[in-house]
Coordinates of C-alpha atoms in Angstrom, one line a residue:
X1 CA -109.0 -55.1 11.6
X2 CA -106.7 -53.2 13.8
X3 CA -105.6 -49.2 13.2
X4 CA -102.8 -47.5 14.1
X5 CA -102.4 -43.7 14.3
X6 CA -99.8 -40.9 14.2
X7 CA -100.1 -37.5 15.5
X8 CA -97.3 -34.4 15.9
X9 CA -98.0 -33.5 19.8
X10 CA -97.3 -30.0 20.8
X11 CA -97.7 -29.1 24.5
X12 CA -97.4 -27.1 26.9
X13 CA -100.0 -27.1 30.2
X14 CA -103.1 -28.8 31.1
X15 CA -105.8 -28.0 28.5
X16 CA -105.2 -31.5 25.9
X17 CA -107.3 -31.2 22.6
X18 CA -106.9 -34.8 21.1
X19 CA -107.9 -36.7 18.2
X20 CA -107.8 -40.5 18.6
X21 CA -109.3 -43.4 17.0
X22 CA -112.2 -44.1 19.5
X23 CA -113.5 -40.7 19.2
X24 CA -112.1 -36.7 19.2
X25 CA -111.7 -34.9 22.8
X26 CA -110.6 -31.9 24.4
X27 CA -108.8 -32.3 27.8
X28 CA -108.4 -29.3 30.4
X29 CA -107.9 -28.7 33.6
X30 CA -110.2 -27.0 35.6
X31 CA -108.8 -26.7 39.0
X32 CA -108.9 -29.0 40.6
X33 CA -110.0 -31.5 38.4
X34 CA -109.3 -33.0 34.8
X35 CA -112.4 -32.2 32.3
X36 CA -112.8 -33.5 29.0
X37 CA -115.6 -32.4 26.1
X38 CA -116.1 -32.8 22.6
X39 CA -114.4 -30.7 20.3
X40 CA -117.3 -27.6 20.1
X41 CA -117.2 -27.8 23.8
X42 CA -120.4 -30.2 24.7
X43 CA -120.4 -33.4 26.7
X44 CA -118.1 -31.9 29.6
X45 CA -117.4 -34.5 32.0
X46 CA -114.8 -34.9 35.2
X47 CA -112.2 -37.2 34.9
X48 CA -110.1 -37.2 37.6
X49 CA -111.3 -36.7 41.4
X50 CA -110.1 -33.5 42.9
X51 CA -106.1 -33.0 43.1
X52 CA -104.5 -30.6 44.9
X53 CA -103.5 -27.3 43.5
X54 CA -103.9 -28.1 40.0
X55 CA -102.5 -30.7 37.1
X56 CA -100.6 -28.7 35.0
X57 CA -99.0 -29.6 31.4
X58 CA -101.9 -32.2 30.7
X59 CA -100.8 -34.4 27.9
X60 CA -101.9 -37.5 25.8
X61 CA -99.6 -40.4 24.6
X62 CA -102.1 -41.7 21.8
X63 CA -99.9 -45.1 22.1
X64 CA -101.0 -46.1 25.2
X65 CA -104.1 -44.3 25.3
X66 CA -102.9 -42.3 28.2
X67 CA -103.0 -38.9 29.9
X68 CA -99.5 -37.5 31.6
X69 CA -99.9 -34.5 33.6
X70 CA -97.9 -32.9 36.4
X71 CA -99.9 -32.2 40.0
X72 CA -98.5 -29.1 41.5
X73 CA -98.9 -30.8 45.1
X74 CA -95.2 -32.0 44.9
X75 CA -94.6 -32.0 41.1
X76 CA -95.5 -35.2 40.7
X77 CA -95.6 -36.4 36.7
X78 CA -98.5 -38.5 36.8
X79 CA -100.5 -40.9 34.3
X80 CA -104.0 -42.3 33.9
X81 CA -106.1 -43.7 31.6
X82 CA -107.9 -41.0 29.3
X83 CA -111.0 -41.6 31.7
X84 CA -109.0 -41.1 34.4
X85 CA -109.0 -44.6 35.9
X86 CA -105.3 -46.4 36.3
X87 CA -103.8 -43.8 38.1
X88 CA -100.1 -44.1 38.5
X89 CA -97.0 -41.6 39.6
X90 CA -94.3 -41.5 37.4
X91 CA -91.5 -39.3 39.1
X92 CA -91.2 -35.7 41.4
X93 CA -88.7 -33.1 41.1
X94 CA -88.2 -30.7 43.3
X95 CA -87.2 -27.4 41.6
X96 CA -90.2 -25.9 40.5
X97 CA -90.7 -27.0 37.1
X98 CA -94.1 -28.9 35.7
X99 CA -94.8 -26.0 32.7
X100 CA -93.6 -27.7 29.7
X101 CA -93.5 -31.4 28.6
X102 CA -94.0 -33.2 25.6
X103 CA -94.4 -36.9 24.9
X104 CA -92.3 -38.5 21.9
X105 CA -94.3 -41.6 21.3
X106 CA -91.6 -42.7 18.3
X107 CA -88.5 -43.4 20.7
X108 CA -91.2 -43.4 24.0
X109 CA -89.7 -40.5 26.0
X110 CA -90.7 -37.6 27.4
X111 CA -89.4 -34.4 28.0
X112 CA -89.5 -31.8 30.3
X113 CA -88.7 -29.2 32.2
X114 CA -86.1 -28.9 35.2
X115 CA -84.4 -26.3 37.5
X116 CA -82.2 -27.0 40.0
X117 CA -81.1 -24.6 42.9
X118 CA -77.6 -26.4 43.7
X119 CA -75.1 -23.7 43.4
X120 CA -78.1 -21.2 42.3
X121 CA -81.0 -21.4 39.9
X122 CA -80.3 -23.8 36.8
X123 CA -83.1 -24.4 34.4
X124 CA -82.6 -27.1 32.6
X125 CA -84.2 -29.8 29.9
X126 CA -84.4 -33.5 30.8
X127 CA -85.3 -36.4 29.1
X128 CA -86.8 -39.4 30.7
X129 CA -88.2 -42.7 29.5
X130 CA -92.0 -43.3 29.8
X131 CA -91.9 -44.8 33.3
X132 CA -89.9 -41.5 34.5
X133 CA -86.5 -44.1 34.7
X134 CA -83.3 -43.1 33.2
X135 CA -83.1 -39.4 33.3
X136 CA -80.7 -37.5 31.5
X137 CA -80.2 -33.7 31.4
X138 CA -80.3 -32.8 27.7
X139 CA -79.7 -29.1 27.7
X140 CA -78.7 -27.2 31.3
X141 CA -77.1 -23.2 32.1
X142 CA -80.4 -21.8 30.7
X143 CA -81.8 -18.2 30.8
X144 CA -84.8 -18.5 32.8
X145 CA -87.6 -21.4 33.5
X146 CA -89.1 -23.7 30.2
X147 CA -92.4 -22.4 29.4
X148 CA -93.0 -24.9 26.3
X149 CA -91.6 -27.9 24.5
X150 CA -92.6 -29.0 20.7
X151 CA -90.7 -32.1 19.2
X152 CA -89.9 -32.4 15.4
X153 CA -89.1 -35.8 15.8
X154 CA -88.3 -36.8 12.3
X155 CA -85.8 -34.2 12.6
X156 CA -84.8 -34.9 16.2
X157 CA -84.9 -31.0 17.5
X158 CA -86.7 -30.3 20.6
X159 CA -88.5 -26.4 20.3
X160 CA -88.5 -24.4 23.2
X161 CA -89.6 -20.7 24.9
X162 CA -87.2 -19.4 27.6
X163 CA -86.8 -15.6 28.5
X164 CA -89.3 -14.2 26.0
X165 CA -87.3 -16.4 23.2
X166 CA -87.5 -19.5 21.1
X167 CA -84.8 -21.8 20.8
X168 CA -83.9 -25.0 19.3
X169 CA -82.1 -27.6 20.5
X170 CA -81.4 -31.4 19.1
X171 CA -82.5 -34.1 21.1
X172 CA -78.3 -35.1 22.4
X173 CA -78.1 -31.6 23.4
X174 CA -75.8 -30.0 20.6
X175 CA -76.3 -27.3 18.2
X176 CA -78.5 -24.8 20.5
X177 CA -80.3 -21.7 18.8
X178 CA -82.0 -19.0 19.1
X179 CA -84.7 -18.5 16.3
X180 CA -87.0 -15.6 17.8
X181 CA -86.2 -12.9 20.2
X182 CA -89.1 -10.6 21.1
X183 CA -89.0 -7.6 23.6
X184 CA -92.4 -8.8 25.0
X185 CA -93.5 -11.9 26.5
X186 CA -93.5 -15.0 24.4
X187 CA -95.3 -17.8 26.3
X188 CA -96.5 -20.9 24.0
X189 CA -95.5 -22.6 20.5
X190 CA -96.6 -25.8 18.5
X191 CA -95.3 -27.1 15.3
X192 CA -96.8 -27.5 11.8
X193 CA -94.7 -30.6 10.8
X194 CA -96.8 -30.2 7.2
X195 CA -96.5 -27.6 6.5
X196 CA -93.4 -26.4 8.2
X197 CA -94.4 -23.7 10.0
X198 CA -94.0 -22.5 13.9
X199 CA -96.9 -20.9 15.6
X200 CA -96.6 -18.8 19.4
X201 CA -98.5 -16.9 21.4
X202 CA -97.5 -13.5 22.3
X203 CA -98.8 -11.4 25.5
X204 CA -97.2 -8.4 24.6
X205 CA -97.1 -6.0 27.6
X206 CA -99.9 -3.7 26.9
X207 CA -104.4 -4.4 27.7
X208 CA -105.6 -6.5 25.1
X209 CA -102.4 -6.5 23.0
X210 CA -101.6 -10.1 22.9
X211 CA -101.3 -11.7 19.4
X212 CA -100.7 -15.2 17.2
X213 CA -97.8 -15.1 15.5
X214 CA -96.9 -17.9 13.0
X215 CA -93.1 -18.1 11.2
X216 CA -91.0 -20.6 9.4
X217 CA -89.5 -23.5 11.5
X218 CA -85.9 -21.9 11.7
X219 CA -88.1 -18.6 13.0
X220 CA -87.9 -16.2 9.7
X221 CA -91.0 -14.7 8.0
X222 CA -93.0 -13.8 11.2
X223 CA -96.7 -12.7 10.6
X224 CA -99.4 -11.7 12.8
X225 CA -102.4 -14.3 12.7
X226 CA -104.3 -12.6 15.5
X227 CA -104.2 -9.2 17.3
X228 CA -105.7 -7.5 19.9
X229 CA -106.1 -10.7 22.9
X230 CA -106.3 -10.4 26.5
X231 CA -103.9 -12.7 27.4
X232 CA -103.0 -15.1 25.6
X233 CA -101.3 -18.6 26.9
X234 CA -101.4 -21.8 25.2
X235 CA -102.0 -22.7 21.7
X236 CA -102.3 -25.4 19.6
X237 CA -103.2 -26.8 15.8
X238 CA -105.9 -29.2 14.4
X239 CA -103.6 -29.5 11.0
X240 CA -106.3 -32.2 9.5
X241 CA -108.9 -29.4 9.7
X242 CA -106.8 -26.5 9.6
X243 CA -107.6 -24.7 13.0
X244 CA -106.0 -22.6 15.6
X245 CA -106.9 -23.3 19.7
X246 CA -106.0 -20.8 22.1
X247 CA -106.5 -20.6 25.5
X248 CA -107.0 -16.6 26.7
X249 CA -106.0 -16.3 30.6
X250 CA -107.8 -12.8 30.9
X251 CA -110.8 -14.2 29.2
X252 CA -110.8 -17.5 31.4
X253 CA -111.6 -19.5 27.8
X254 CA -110.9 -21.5 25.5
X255 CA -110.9 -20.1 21.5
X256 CA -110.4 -22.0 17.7
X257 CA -110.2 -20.2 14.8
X258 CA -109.6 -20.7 10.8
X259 CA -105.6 -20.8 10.3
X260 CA -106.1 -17.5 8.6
X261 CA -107.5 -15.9 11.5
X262 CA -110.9 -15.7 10.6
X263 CA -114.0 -17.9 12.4
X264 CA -113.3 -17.3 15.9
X265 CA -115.3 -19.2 18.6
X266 CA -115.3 -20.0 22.1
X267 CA -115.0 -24.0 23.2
X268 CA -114.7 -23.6 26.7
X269 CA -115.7 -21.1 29.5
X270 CA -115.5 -20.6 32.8
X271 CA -112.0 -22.3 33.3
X272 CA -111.2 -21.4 36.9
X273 CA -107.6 -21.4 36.9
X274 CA -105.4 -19.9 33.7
X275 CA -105.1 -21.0 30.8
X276 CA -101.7 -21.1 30.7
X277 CA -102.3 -24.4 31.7
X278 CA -103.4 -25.5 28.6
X279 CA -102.5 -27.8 25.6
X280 CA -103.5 -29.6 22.1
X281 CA -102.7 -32.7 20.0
X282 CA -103.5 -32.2 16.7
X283 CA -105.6 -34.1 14.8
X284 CA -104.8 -37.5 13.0
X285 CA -103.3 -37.2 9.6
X286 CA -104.6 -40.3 7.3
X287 CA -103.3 -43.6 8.0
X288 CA -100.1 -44.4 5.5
X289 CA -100.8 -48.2 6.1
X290 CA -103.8 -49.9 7.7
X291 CA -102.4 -52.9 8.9
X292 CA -105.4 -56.2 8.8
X293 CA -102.6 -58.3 11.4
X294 CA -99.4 -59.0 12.1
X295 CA -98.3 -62.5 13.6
X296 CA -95.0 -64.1 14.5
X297 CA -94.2 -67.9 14.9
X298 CA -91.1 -70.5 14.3
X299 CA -90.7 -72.6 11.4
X300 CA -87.7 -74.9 12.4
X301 CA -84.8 -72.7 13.2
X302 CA -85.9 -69.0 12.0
X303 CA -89.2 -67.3 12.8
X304 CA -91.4 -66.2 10.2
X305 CA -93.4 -62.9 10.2
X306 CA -96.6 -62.3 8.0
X307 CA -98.6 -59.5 8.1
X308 CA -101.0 -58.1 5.7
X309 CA -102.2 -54.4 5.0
X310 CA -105.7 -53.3 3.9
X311 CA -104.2 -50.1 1.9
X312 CA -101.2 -47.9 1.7
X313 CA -100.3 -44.5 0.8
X314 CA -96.9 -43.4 0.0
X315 CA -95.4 -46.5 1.8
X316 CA -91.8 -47.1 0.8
X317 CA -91.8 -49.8 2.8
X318 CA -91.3 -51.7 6.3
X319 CA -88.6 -51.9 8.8
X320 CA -88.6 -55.1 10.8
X321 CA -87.6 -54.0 15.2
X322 CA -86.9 -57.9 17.4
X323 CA -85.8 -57.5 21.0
X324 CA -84.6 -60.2 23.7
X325 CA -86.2 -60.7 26.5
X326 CA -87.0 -56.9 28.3
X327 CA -84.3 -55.6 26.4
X328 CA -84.7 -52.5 24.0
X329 CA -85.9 -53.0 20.3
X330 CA -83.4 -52.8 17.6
X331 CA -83.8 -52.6 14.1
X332 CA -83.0 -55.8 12.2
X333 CA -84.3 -55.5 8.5
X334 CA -85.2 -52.4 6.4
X335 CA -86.9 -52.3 3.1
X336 CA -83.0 -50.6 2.0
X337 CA -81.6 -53.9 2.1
X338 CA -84.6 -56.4 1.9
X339 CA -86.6 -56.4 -1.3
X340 CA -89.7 -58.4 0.5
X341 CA -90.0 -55.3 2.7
X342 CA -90.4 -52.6 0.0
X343 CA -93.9 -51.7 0.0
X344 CA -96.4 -51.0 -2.7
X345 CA -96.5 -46.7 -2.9
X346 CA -100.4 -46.3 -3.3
X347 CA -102.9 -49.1 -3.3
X348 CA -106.5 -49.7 -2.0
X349 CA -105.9 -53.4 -2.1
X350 CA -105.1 -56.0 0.4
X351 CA -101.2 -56.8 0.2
X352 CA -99.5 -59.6 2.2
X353 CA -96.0 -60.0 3.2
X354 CA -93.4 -62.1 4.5
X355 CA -89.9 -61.9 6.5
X356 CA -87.9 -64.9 7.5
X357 CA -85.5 -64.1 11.0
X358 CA -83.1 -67.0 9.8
X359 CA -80.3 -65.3 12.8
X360 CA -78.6 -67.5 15.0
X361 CA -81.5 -67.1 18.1
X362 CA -80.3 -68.3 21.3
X363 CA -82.7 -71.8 23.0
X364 CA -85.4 -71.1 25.4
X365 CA -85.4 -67.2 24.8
X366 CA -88.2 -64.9 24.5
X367 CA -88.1 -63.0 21.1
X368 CA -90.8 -59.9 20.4
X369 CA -91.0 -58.8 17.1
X370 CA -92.8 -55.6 15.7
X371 CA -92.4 -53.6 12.1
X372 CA -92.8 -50.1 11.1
X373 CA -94.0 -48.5 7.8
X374 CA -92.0 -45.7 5.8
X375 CA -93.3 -43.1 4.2
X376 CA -91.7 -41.9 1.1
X377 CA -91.3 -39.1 2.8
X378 CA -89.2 -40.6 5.2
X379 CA -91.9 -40.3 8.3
X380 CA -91.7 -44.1 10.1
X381 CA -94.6 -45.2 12.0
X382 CA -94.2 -48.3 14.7
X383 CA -96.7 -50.5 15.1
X384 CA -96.6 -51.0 18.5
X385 CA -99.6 -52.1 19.3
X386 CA -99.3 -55.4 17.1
X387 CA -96.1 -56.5 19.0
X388 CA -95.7 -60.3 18.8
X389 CA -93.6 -62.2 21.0
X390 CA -91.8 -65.9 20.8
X391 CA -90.5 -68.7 22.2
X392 CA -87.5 -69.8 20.5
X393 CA -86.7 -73.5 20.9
X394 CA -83.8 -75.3 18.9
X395 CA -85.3 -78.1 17.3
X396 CA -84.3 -81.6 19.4
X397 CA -83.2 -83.1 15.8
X398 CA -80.0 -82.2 15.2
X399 CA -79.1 -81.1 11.1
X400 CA -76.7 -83.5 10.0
X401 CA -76.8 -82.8 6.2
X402 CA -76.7 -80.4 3.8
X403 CA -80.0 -80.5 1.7
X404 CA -82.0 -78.2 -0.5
X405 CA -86.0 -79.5 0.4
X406 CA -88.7 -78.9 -2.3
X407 CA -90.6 -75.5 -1.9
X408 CA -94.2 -75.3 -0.2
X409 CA -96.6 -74.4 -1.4
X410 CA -96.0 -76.2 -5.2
X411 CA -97.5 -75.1 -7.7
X412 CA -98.2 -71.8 -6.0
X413 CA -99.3 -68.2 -6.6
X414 CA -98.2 -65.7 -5.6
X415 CA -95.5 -66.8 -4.0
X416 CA -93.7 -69.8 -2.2
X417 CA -91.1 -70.8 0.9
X418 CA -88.1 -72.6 -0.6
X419 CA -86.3 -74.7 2.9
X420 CA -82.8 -75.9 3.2
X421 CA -80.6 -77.2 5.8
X422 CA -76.7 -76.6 6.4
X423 CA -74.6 -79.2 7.8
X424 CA -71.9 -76.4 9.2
X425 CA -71.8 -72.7 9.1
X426 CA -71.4 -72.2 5.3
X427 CA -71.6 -69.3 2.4
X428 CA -74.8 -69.5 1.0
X429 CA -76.4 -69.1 -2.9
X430 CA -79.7 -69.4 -4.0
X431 CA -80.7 -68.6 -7.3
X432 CA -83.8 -68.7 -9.3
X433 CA -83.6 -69.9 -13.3
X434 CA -86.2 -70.3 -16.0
X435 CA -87.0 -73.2 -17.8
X436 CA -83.9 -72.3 -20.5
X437 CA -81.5 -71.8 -17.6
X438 CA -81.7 -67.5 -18.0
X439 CA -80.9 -66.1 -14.7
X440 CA -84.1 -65.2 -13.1
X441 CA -83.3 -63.7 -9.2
X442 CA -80.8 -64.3 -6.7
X443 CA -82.7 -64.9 -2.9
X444 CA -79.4 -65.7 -0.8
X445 CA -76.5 -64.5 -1.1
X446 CA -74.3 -64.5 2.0
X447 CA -72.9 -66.1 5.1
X448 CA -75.3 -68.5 7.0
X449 CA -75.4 -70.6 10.3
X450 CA -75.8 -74.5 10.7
X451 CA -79.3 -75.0 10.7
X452 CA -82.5 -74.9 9.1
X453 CA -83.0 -71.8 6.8
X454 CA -85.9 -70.3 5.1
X455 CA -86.6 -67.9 2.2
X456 CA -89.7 -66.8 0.1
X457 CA -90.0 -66.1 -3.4
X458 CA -92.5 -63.6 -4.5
X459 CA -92.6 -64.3 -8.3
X460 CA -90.3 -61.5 -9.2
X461 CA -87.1 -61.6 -11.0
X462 CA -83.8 -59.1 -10.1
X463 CA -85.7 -55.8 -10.7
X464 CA -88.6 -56.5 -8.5
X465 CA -90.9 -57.0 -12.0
X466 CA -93.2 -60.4 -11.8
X467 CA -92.6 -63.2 -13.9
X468 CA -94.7 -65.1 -16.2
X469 CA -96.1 -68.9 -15.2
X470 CA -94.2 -71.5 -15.8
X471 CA -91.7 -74.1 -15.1
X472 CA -88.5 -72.7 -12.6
X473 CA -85.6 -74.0 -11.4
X474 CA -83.9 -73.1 -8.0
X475 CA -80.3 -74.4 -6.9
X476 CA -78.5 -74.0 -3.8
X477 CA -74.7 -73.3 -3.3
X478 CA -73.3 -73.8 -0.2
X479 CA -69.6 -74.7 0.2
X480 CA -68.9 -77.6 -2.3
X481 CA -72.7 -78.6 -2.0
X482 CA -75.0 -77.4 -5.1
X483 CA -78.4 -79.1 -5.5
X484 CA -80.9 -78.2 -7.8
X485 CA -85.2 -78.5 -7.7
X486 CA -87.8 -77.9 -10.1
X487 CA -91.3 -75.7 -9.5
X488 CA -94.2 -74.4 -10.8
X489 CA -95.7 -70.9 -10.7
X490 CA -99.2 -70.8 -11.9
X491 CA -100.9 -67.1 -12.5

C-alpha cells in the first residue's frame, strides 16, 4: 500500500522543520553543516559534510524526498537527499540573492530570489523548474532584496517581504500588492492555507522588541501573537498540531509555541550562525485519498487505467495527466466531464476504478500516465509517485469491420468492459436498455477513430444511481451500423 502526502511549504533560510511519511524532522543549518533532529530537539545528527560559508534557505520537496538549499560559496542552489547523500548543483547566480525560495511541488517549480547589477541594483523574483532549467523573471524593478517567499498555490499568488513590506504577486507576474507596511523591520512570513491567515516576524527597532504578528491573507486584522523577542527571523507553522516555530538571532535558538502564544519552548540551541537562516514545512494535513495502486496497460488500441483507493475524504473526484515521451503532462480527463472519475465524498472502504484512453496514440511511443484526486474543496493532489508508463503498439491485425463484441466479464458485478471495433472514423452511440427497452445510460456519445474501442459500465443508470440485477441490453450506433447484445448484472 502506497501513501501520498500534501503539505503548504513556507520558507525562508536554512532551519527546515518537516513532517513526512517516514518520520517528522527538523532541518537547520549550523554553519557549516546541515543538522537534522526530531521535532523536541533530540537525535541531532550532521547531514551534510562541511560547506563553505553556510547553506542558507534550506528547504524540503516532500515529492522527491529532497532537500534544496543555496551554499553562499558561489550561490549555488543545491539538492540532496534528506540524509544528505546524492548531492547535486542545480544553478548559481551571481547577484547576491540565496535568502528566500520556496518549492511548489504541484506544478514542480521553485522560486526564488534574484538581483541583478546591470544598469544598477534590480531585485527581482524568478521562477525555475526543479532542475534550475528554464528560468523566467516573474516579478523585477523591486524595492530592495527578497527576504521571504510563501506560495498559495491553489490560488496561484506568490507572498513576499521586501523593504519592511509584504506584497503579493500572482505567479505570471500581474496584479502586484502591497498588503502590510510597517515602519520597522519585517523579516519572515508563512501562510495558514486553513485557516487563511498570514503570520510574520517583526524585529522592530528597539532591545527585545521583536514580535509575531499574524493577519488575514490580504494583510487586514493584524494582532500581536508574541511580544517582547530579541530578534526575531524566521518562522514557521505546524497547522496539524497548531504550533508556532521561531528562530530568535539574538538568542542563537530555535522556539515553538501554542498558536495563541502560550507554551513556549526552546528546540534548538547553540545554532552558530543566525537564525535568519531558518525555515519550516508544516506538518501533513490527512490524506484525502490513500491510493492501494495504480497501473497502466493496453487493451488492443486504448490503454486502460485501474487504480483502487483504500479511503477517501471529501474527494470529488480524479483528473487523469498522460504525457509523450519527456514531454510535459497535460491533463486529459476530469471527473467534470467523465462520470467514472467522480469519486465517492467520504468512505472507509476500498473503491476501484477504471478509465479507458481510447485517443488516437501514435505506434512505438512511450505514453506515462498518472491521476490526481480533488478535493471538494477544490485542493488537487498528483500522485506522482505512482506514475506508469507505456508502450503503445498498433495491433498488427488490421480492423476491417464494424462490430459490437460481447462484454467481459458476463454475468458480472460490479461492473463490466463492453468492446467494439470501427471499420472508419465514425460517430459513435452506445446505450444501455433494460429488459422492457426503458432507457437506462448512455456510455458513448461522440466522434471516434478507426480502431478498437473500449468502455466500462459501472451498473449505474443516467444519474449516477445503481441499477437493480437483471437482464440488459446494449446497442451500438455508429454511422448506418447498429448492433445490439444482451447481459447480465448479478448483485
Amino acid at each position: 500500500m502506497h501513501k501520498f502526502t500534501k503539505a503548504f511549504i513556507s520558507l525562508s533560510l536554512p532551519l527546515c522543520f518537516i513532517a513526512n511519511v517516514n518520520a517528522q524532522k527538523i532541518y537547520w543549518s549550523d554553519q557549516p553543516n546541515l543538522k537534522r533532529a526530531d521535532l523536541d530537539g533530540s537525535n541531532v545528527e550532521d547531514i551534510t559534510p562541511a560547506i563553505f560559508n553556510g547553506p542558507r534557505a534550506v528547504t524540503v520537496n516532500k515529492t522527491e524526498s529532497k532537500i534544496y538549499w543555496v551554499d553562499q560559496n558561489g550561490f549555488n542552489y543545491r539538492k540532496s537527499d534528506l540524509d544528505g547523500t546524492n548531492l547535486e548543483t542545480l544553478f548559481n547566480t551571481t547577484g547576491g540573492a540565496g535568502t528566500a525560495m520556496a518549492i511548489d511541488e504541484t506544478n514542480s517549480n521553485i522560486y526564488h530570489g534574484n538581483v541583478s547589477f546591470v544598469g544598477g541594483f534590480n531585485p527581482f523574483i524568478e521562477k525555475r523548474n526543479l532542475d534550475g532549467s528554464n528560468n523566467s523573471t516573474i516579478i523585477s524593478s523591486l524595492s530592495g532584496s527578497v527576504k521571504d517567499i510563501a506560495l498559495d498555490v491553489n490560488n496561484s499568488l506568490i507572498y513576499f517581504t521586501v523593504s519592511n513590506t509584504i506584497q503579493t504577486v500572482n505567479f505570471d507576474g500581474s496584479n502586484q500588492q502591497t498588503i502590510v507596511t510597517a515602519t520597522s523591520n519585517i523579516q519572515d512570513i508563512t501562510l495558514d492555507l486553513t485557516n487563511n491567515k498570514l503570520y510574520y516576524t517583526d524585529q522592530n527597532t528597539g532591545l527585545n522588541t521583536g514580535k509575531v504578528v499574524r493577519t488575514d491573507l490580504d494583510g487586514s486584522n493584524p494582532t500581536d501573537i508574541l511580544t517582547a523577542l530579541s530578534n526575531p527571523e524566521d518562522i514557521h507553522l505546524d497547522v496539524t498540531n497548531s504550533q508556532i516555530y521561531w528562530g530568535d538571532g539574538g538568542e542563537d535558538k530555535i522556539f515553538r509555541c501554542n498558536f495563541d502564544g502560550t507554551g513556549t519552548e526552546t528546540i534548538v540551541t547553540g545554532v552558530s550562525i543566525s537564525i535568519a537562516d531558518f525555515s519550516l514545512v508544516s506538518a501533513d494535513a490527512p490524506l484525502s485519498v490513500e491510493l492501494n495502486y495504480f497501473t497502466a496497460r493496453q487493451i488492443e488500441n486504448s490503454i486502460q487505467l485501474s487504480w483502487a483507493t483504500a479511503s477517501e475524504t471529501e474527494n470529488e473526484g480524479f483528473n487523469v495527466y498522460r504525457k509523450l515521451g519527456n514531454e510535459d503532462f497535460v491533463k486529459i480527463a476530469s471527473h467534470k466531464s467523465h462520470t467514472e472519475l467522480k469519486g465517492q465524498g467520504n468512505t472507509s472502504l476500498e473503491t476501484f476504478y477504471t478509465f479507458n484512453d481510447n485517443s488516437k496514440l501514435q505506434n512505438g511511443e512511450f505514453y506515462t500516465y498518472l491521476i490526481s484526486d480533488v478535493e471538494t474543496n477544490g485542493i488537487e493532489t498528483k500522485h506522482e509517485e505512482s506514475a506508469q508508463s507505456v508502450l503503445f503498439e498498433v495491433q498488427s491485425q488490421e480492423v476491417r469491420k464494424f462490430e459490437l463484441k460481447q462484454n467481459y466479464p458476463n454475468p458480472f458485478n460490479p461492473s463490466t468492459t463492453i468492446s467494439y471495433n470501427l471499420a472508419k472514423d465514425s460517430k459513435v452511440s452506445l446505450k444501455i436498455y433494460n429488459e422492457i427497452g426503458e432507457f437506462v445510460k448512455e456510455l458513448t456519445n461522440g466522434f471516434r477513430y478507426e480502431g478498437s474501442h473500449n468502455v466500462i459500465w459501472d451498473g449505474t443508470n443516467n444519474n449516477g444511481k445503481s441499477v437493480s440485477s437483471g437482464t440488459y441490453f446494449y446497442k451500438i450506433s455508429a454511422g448506418t451500423f447498429t448492433q445490439t447484445n444482451k447481459m447480465i448484472l448479478l448483485k
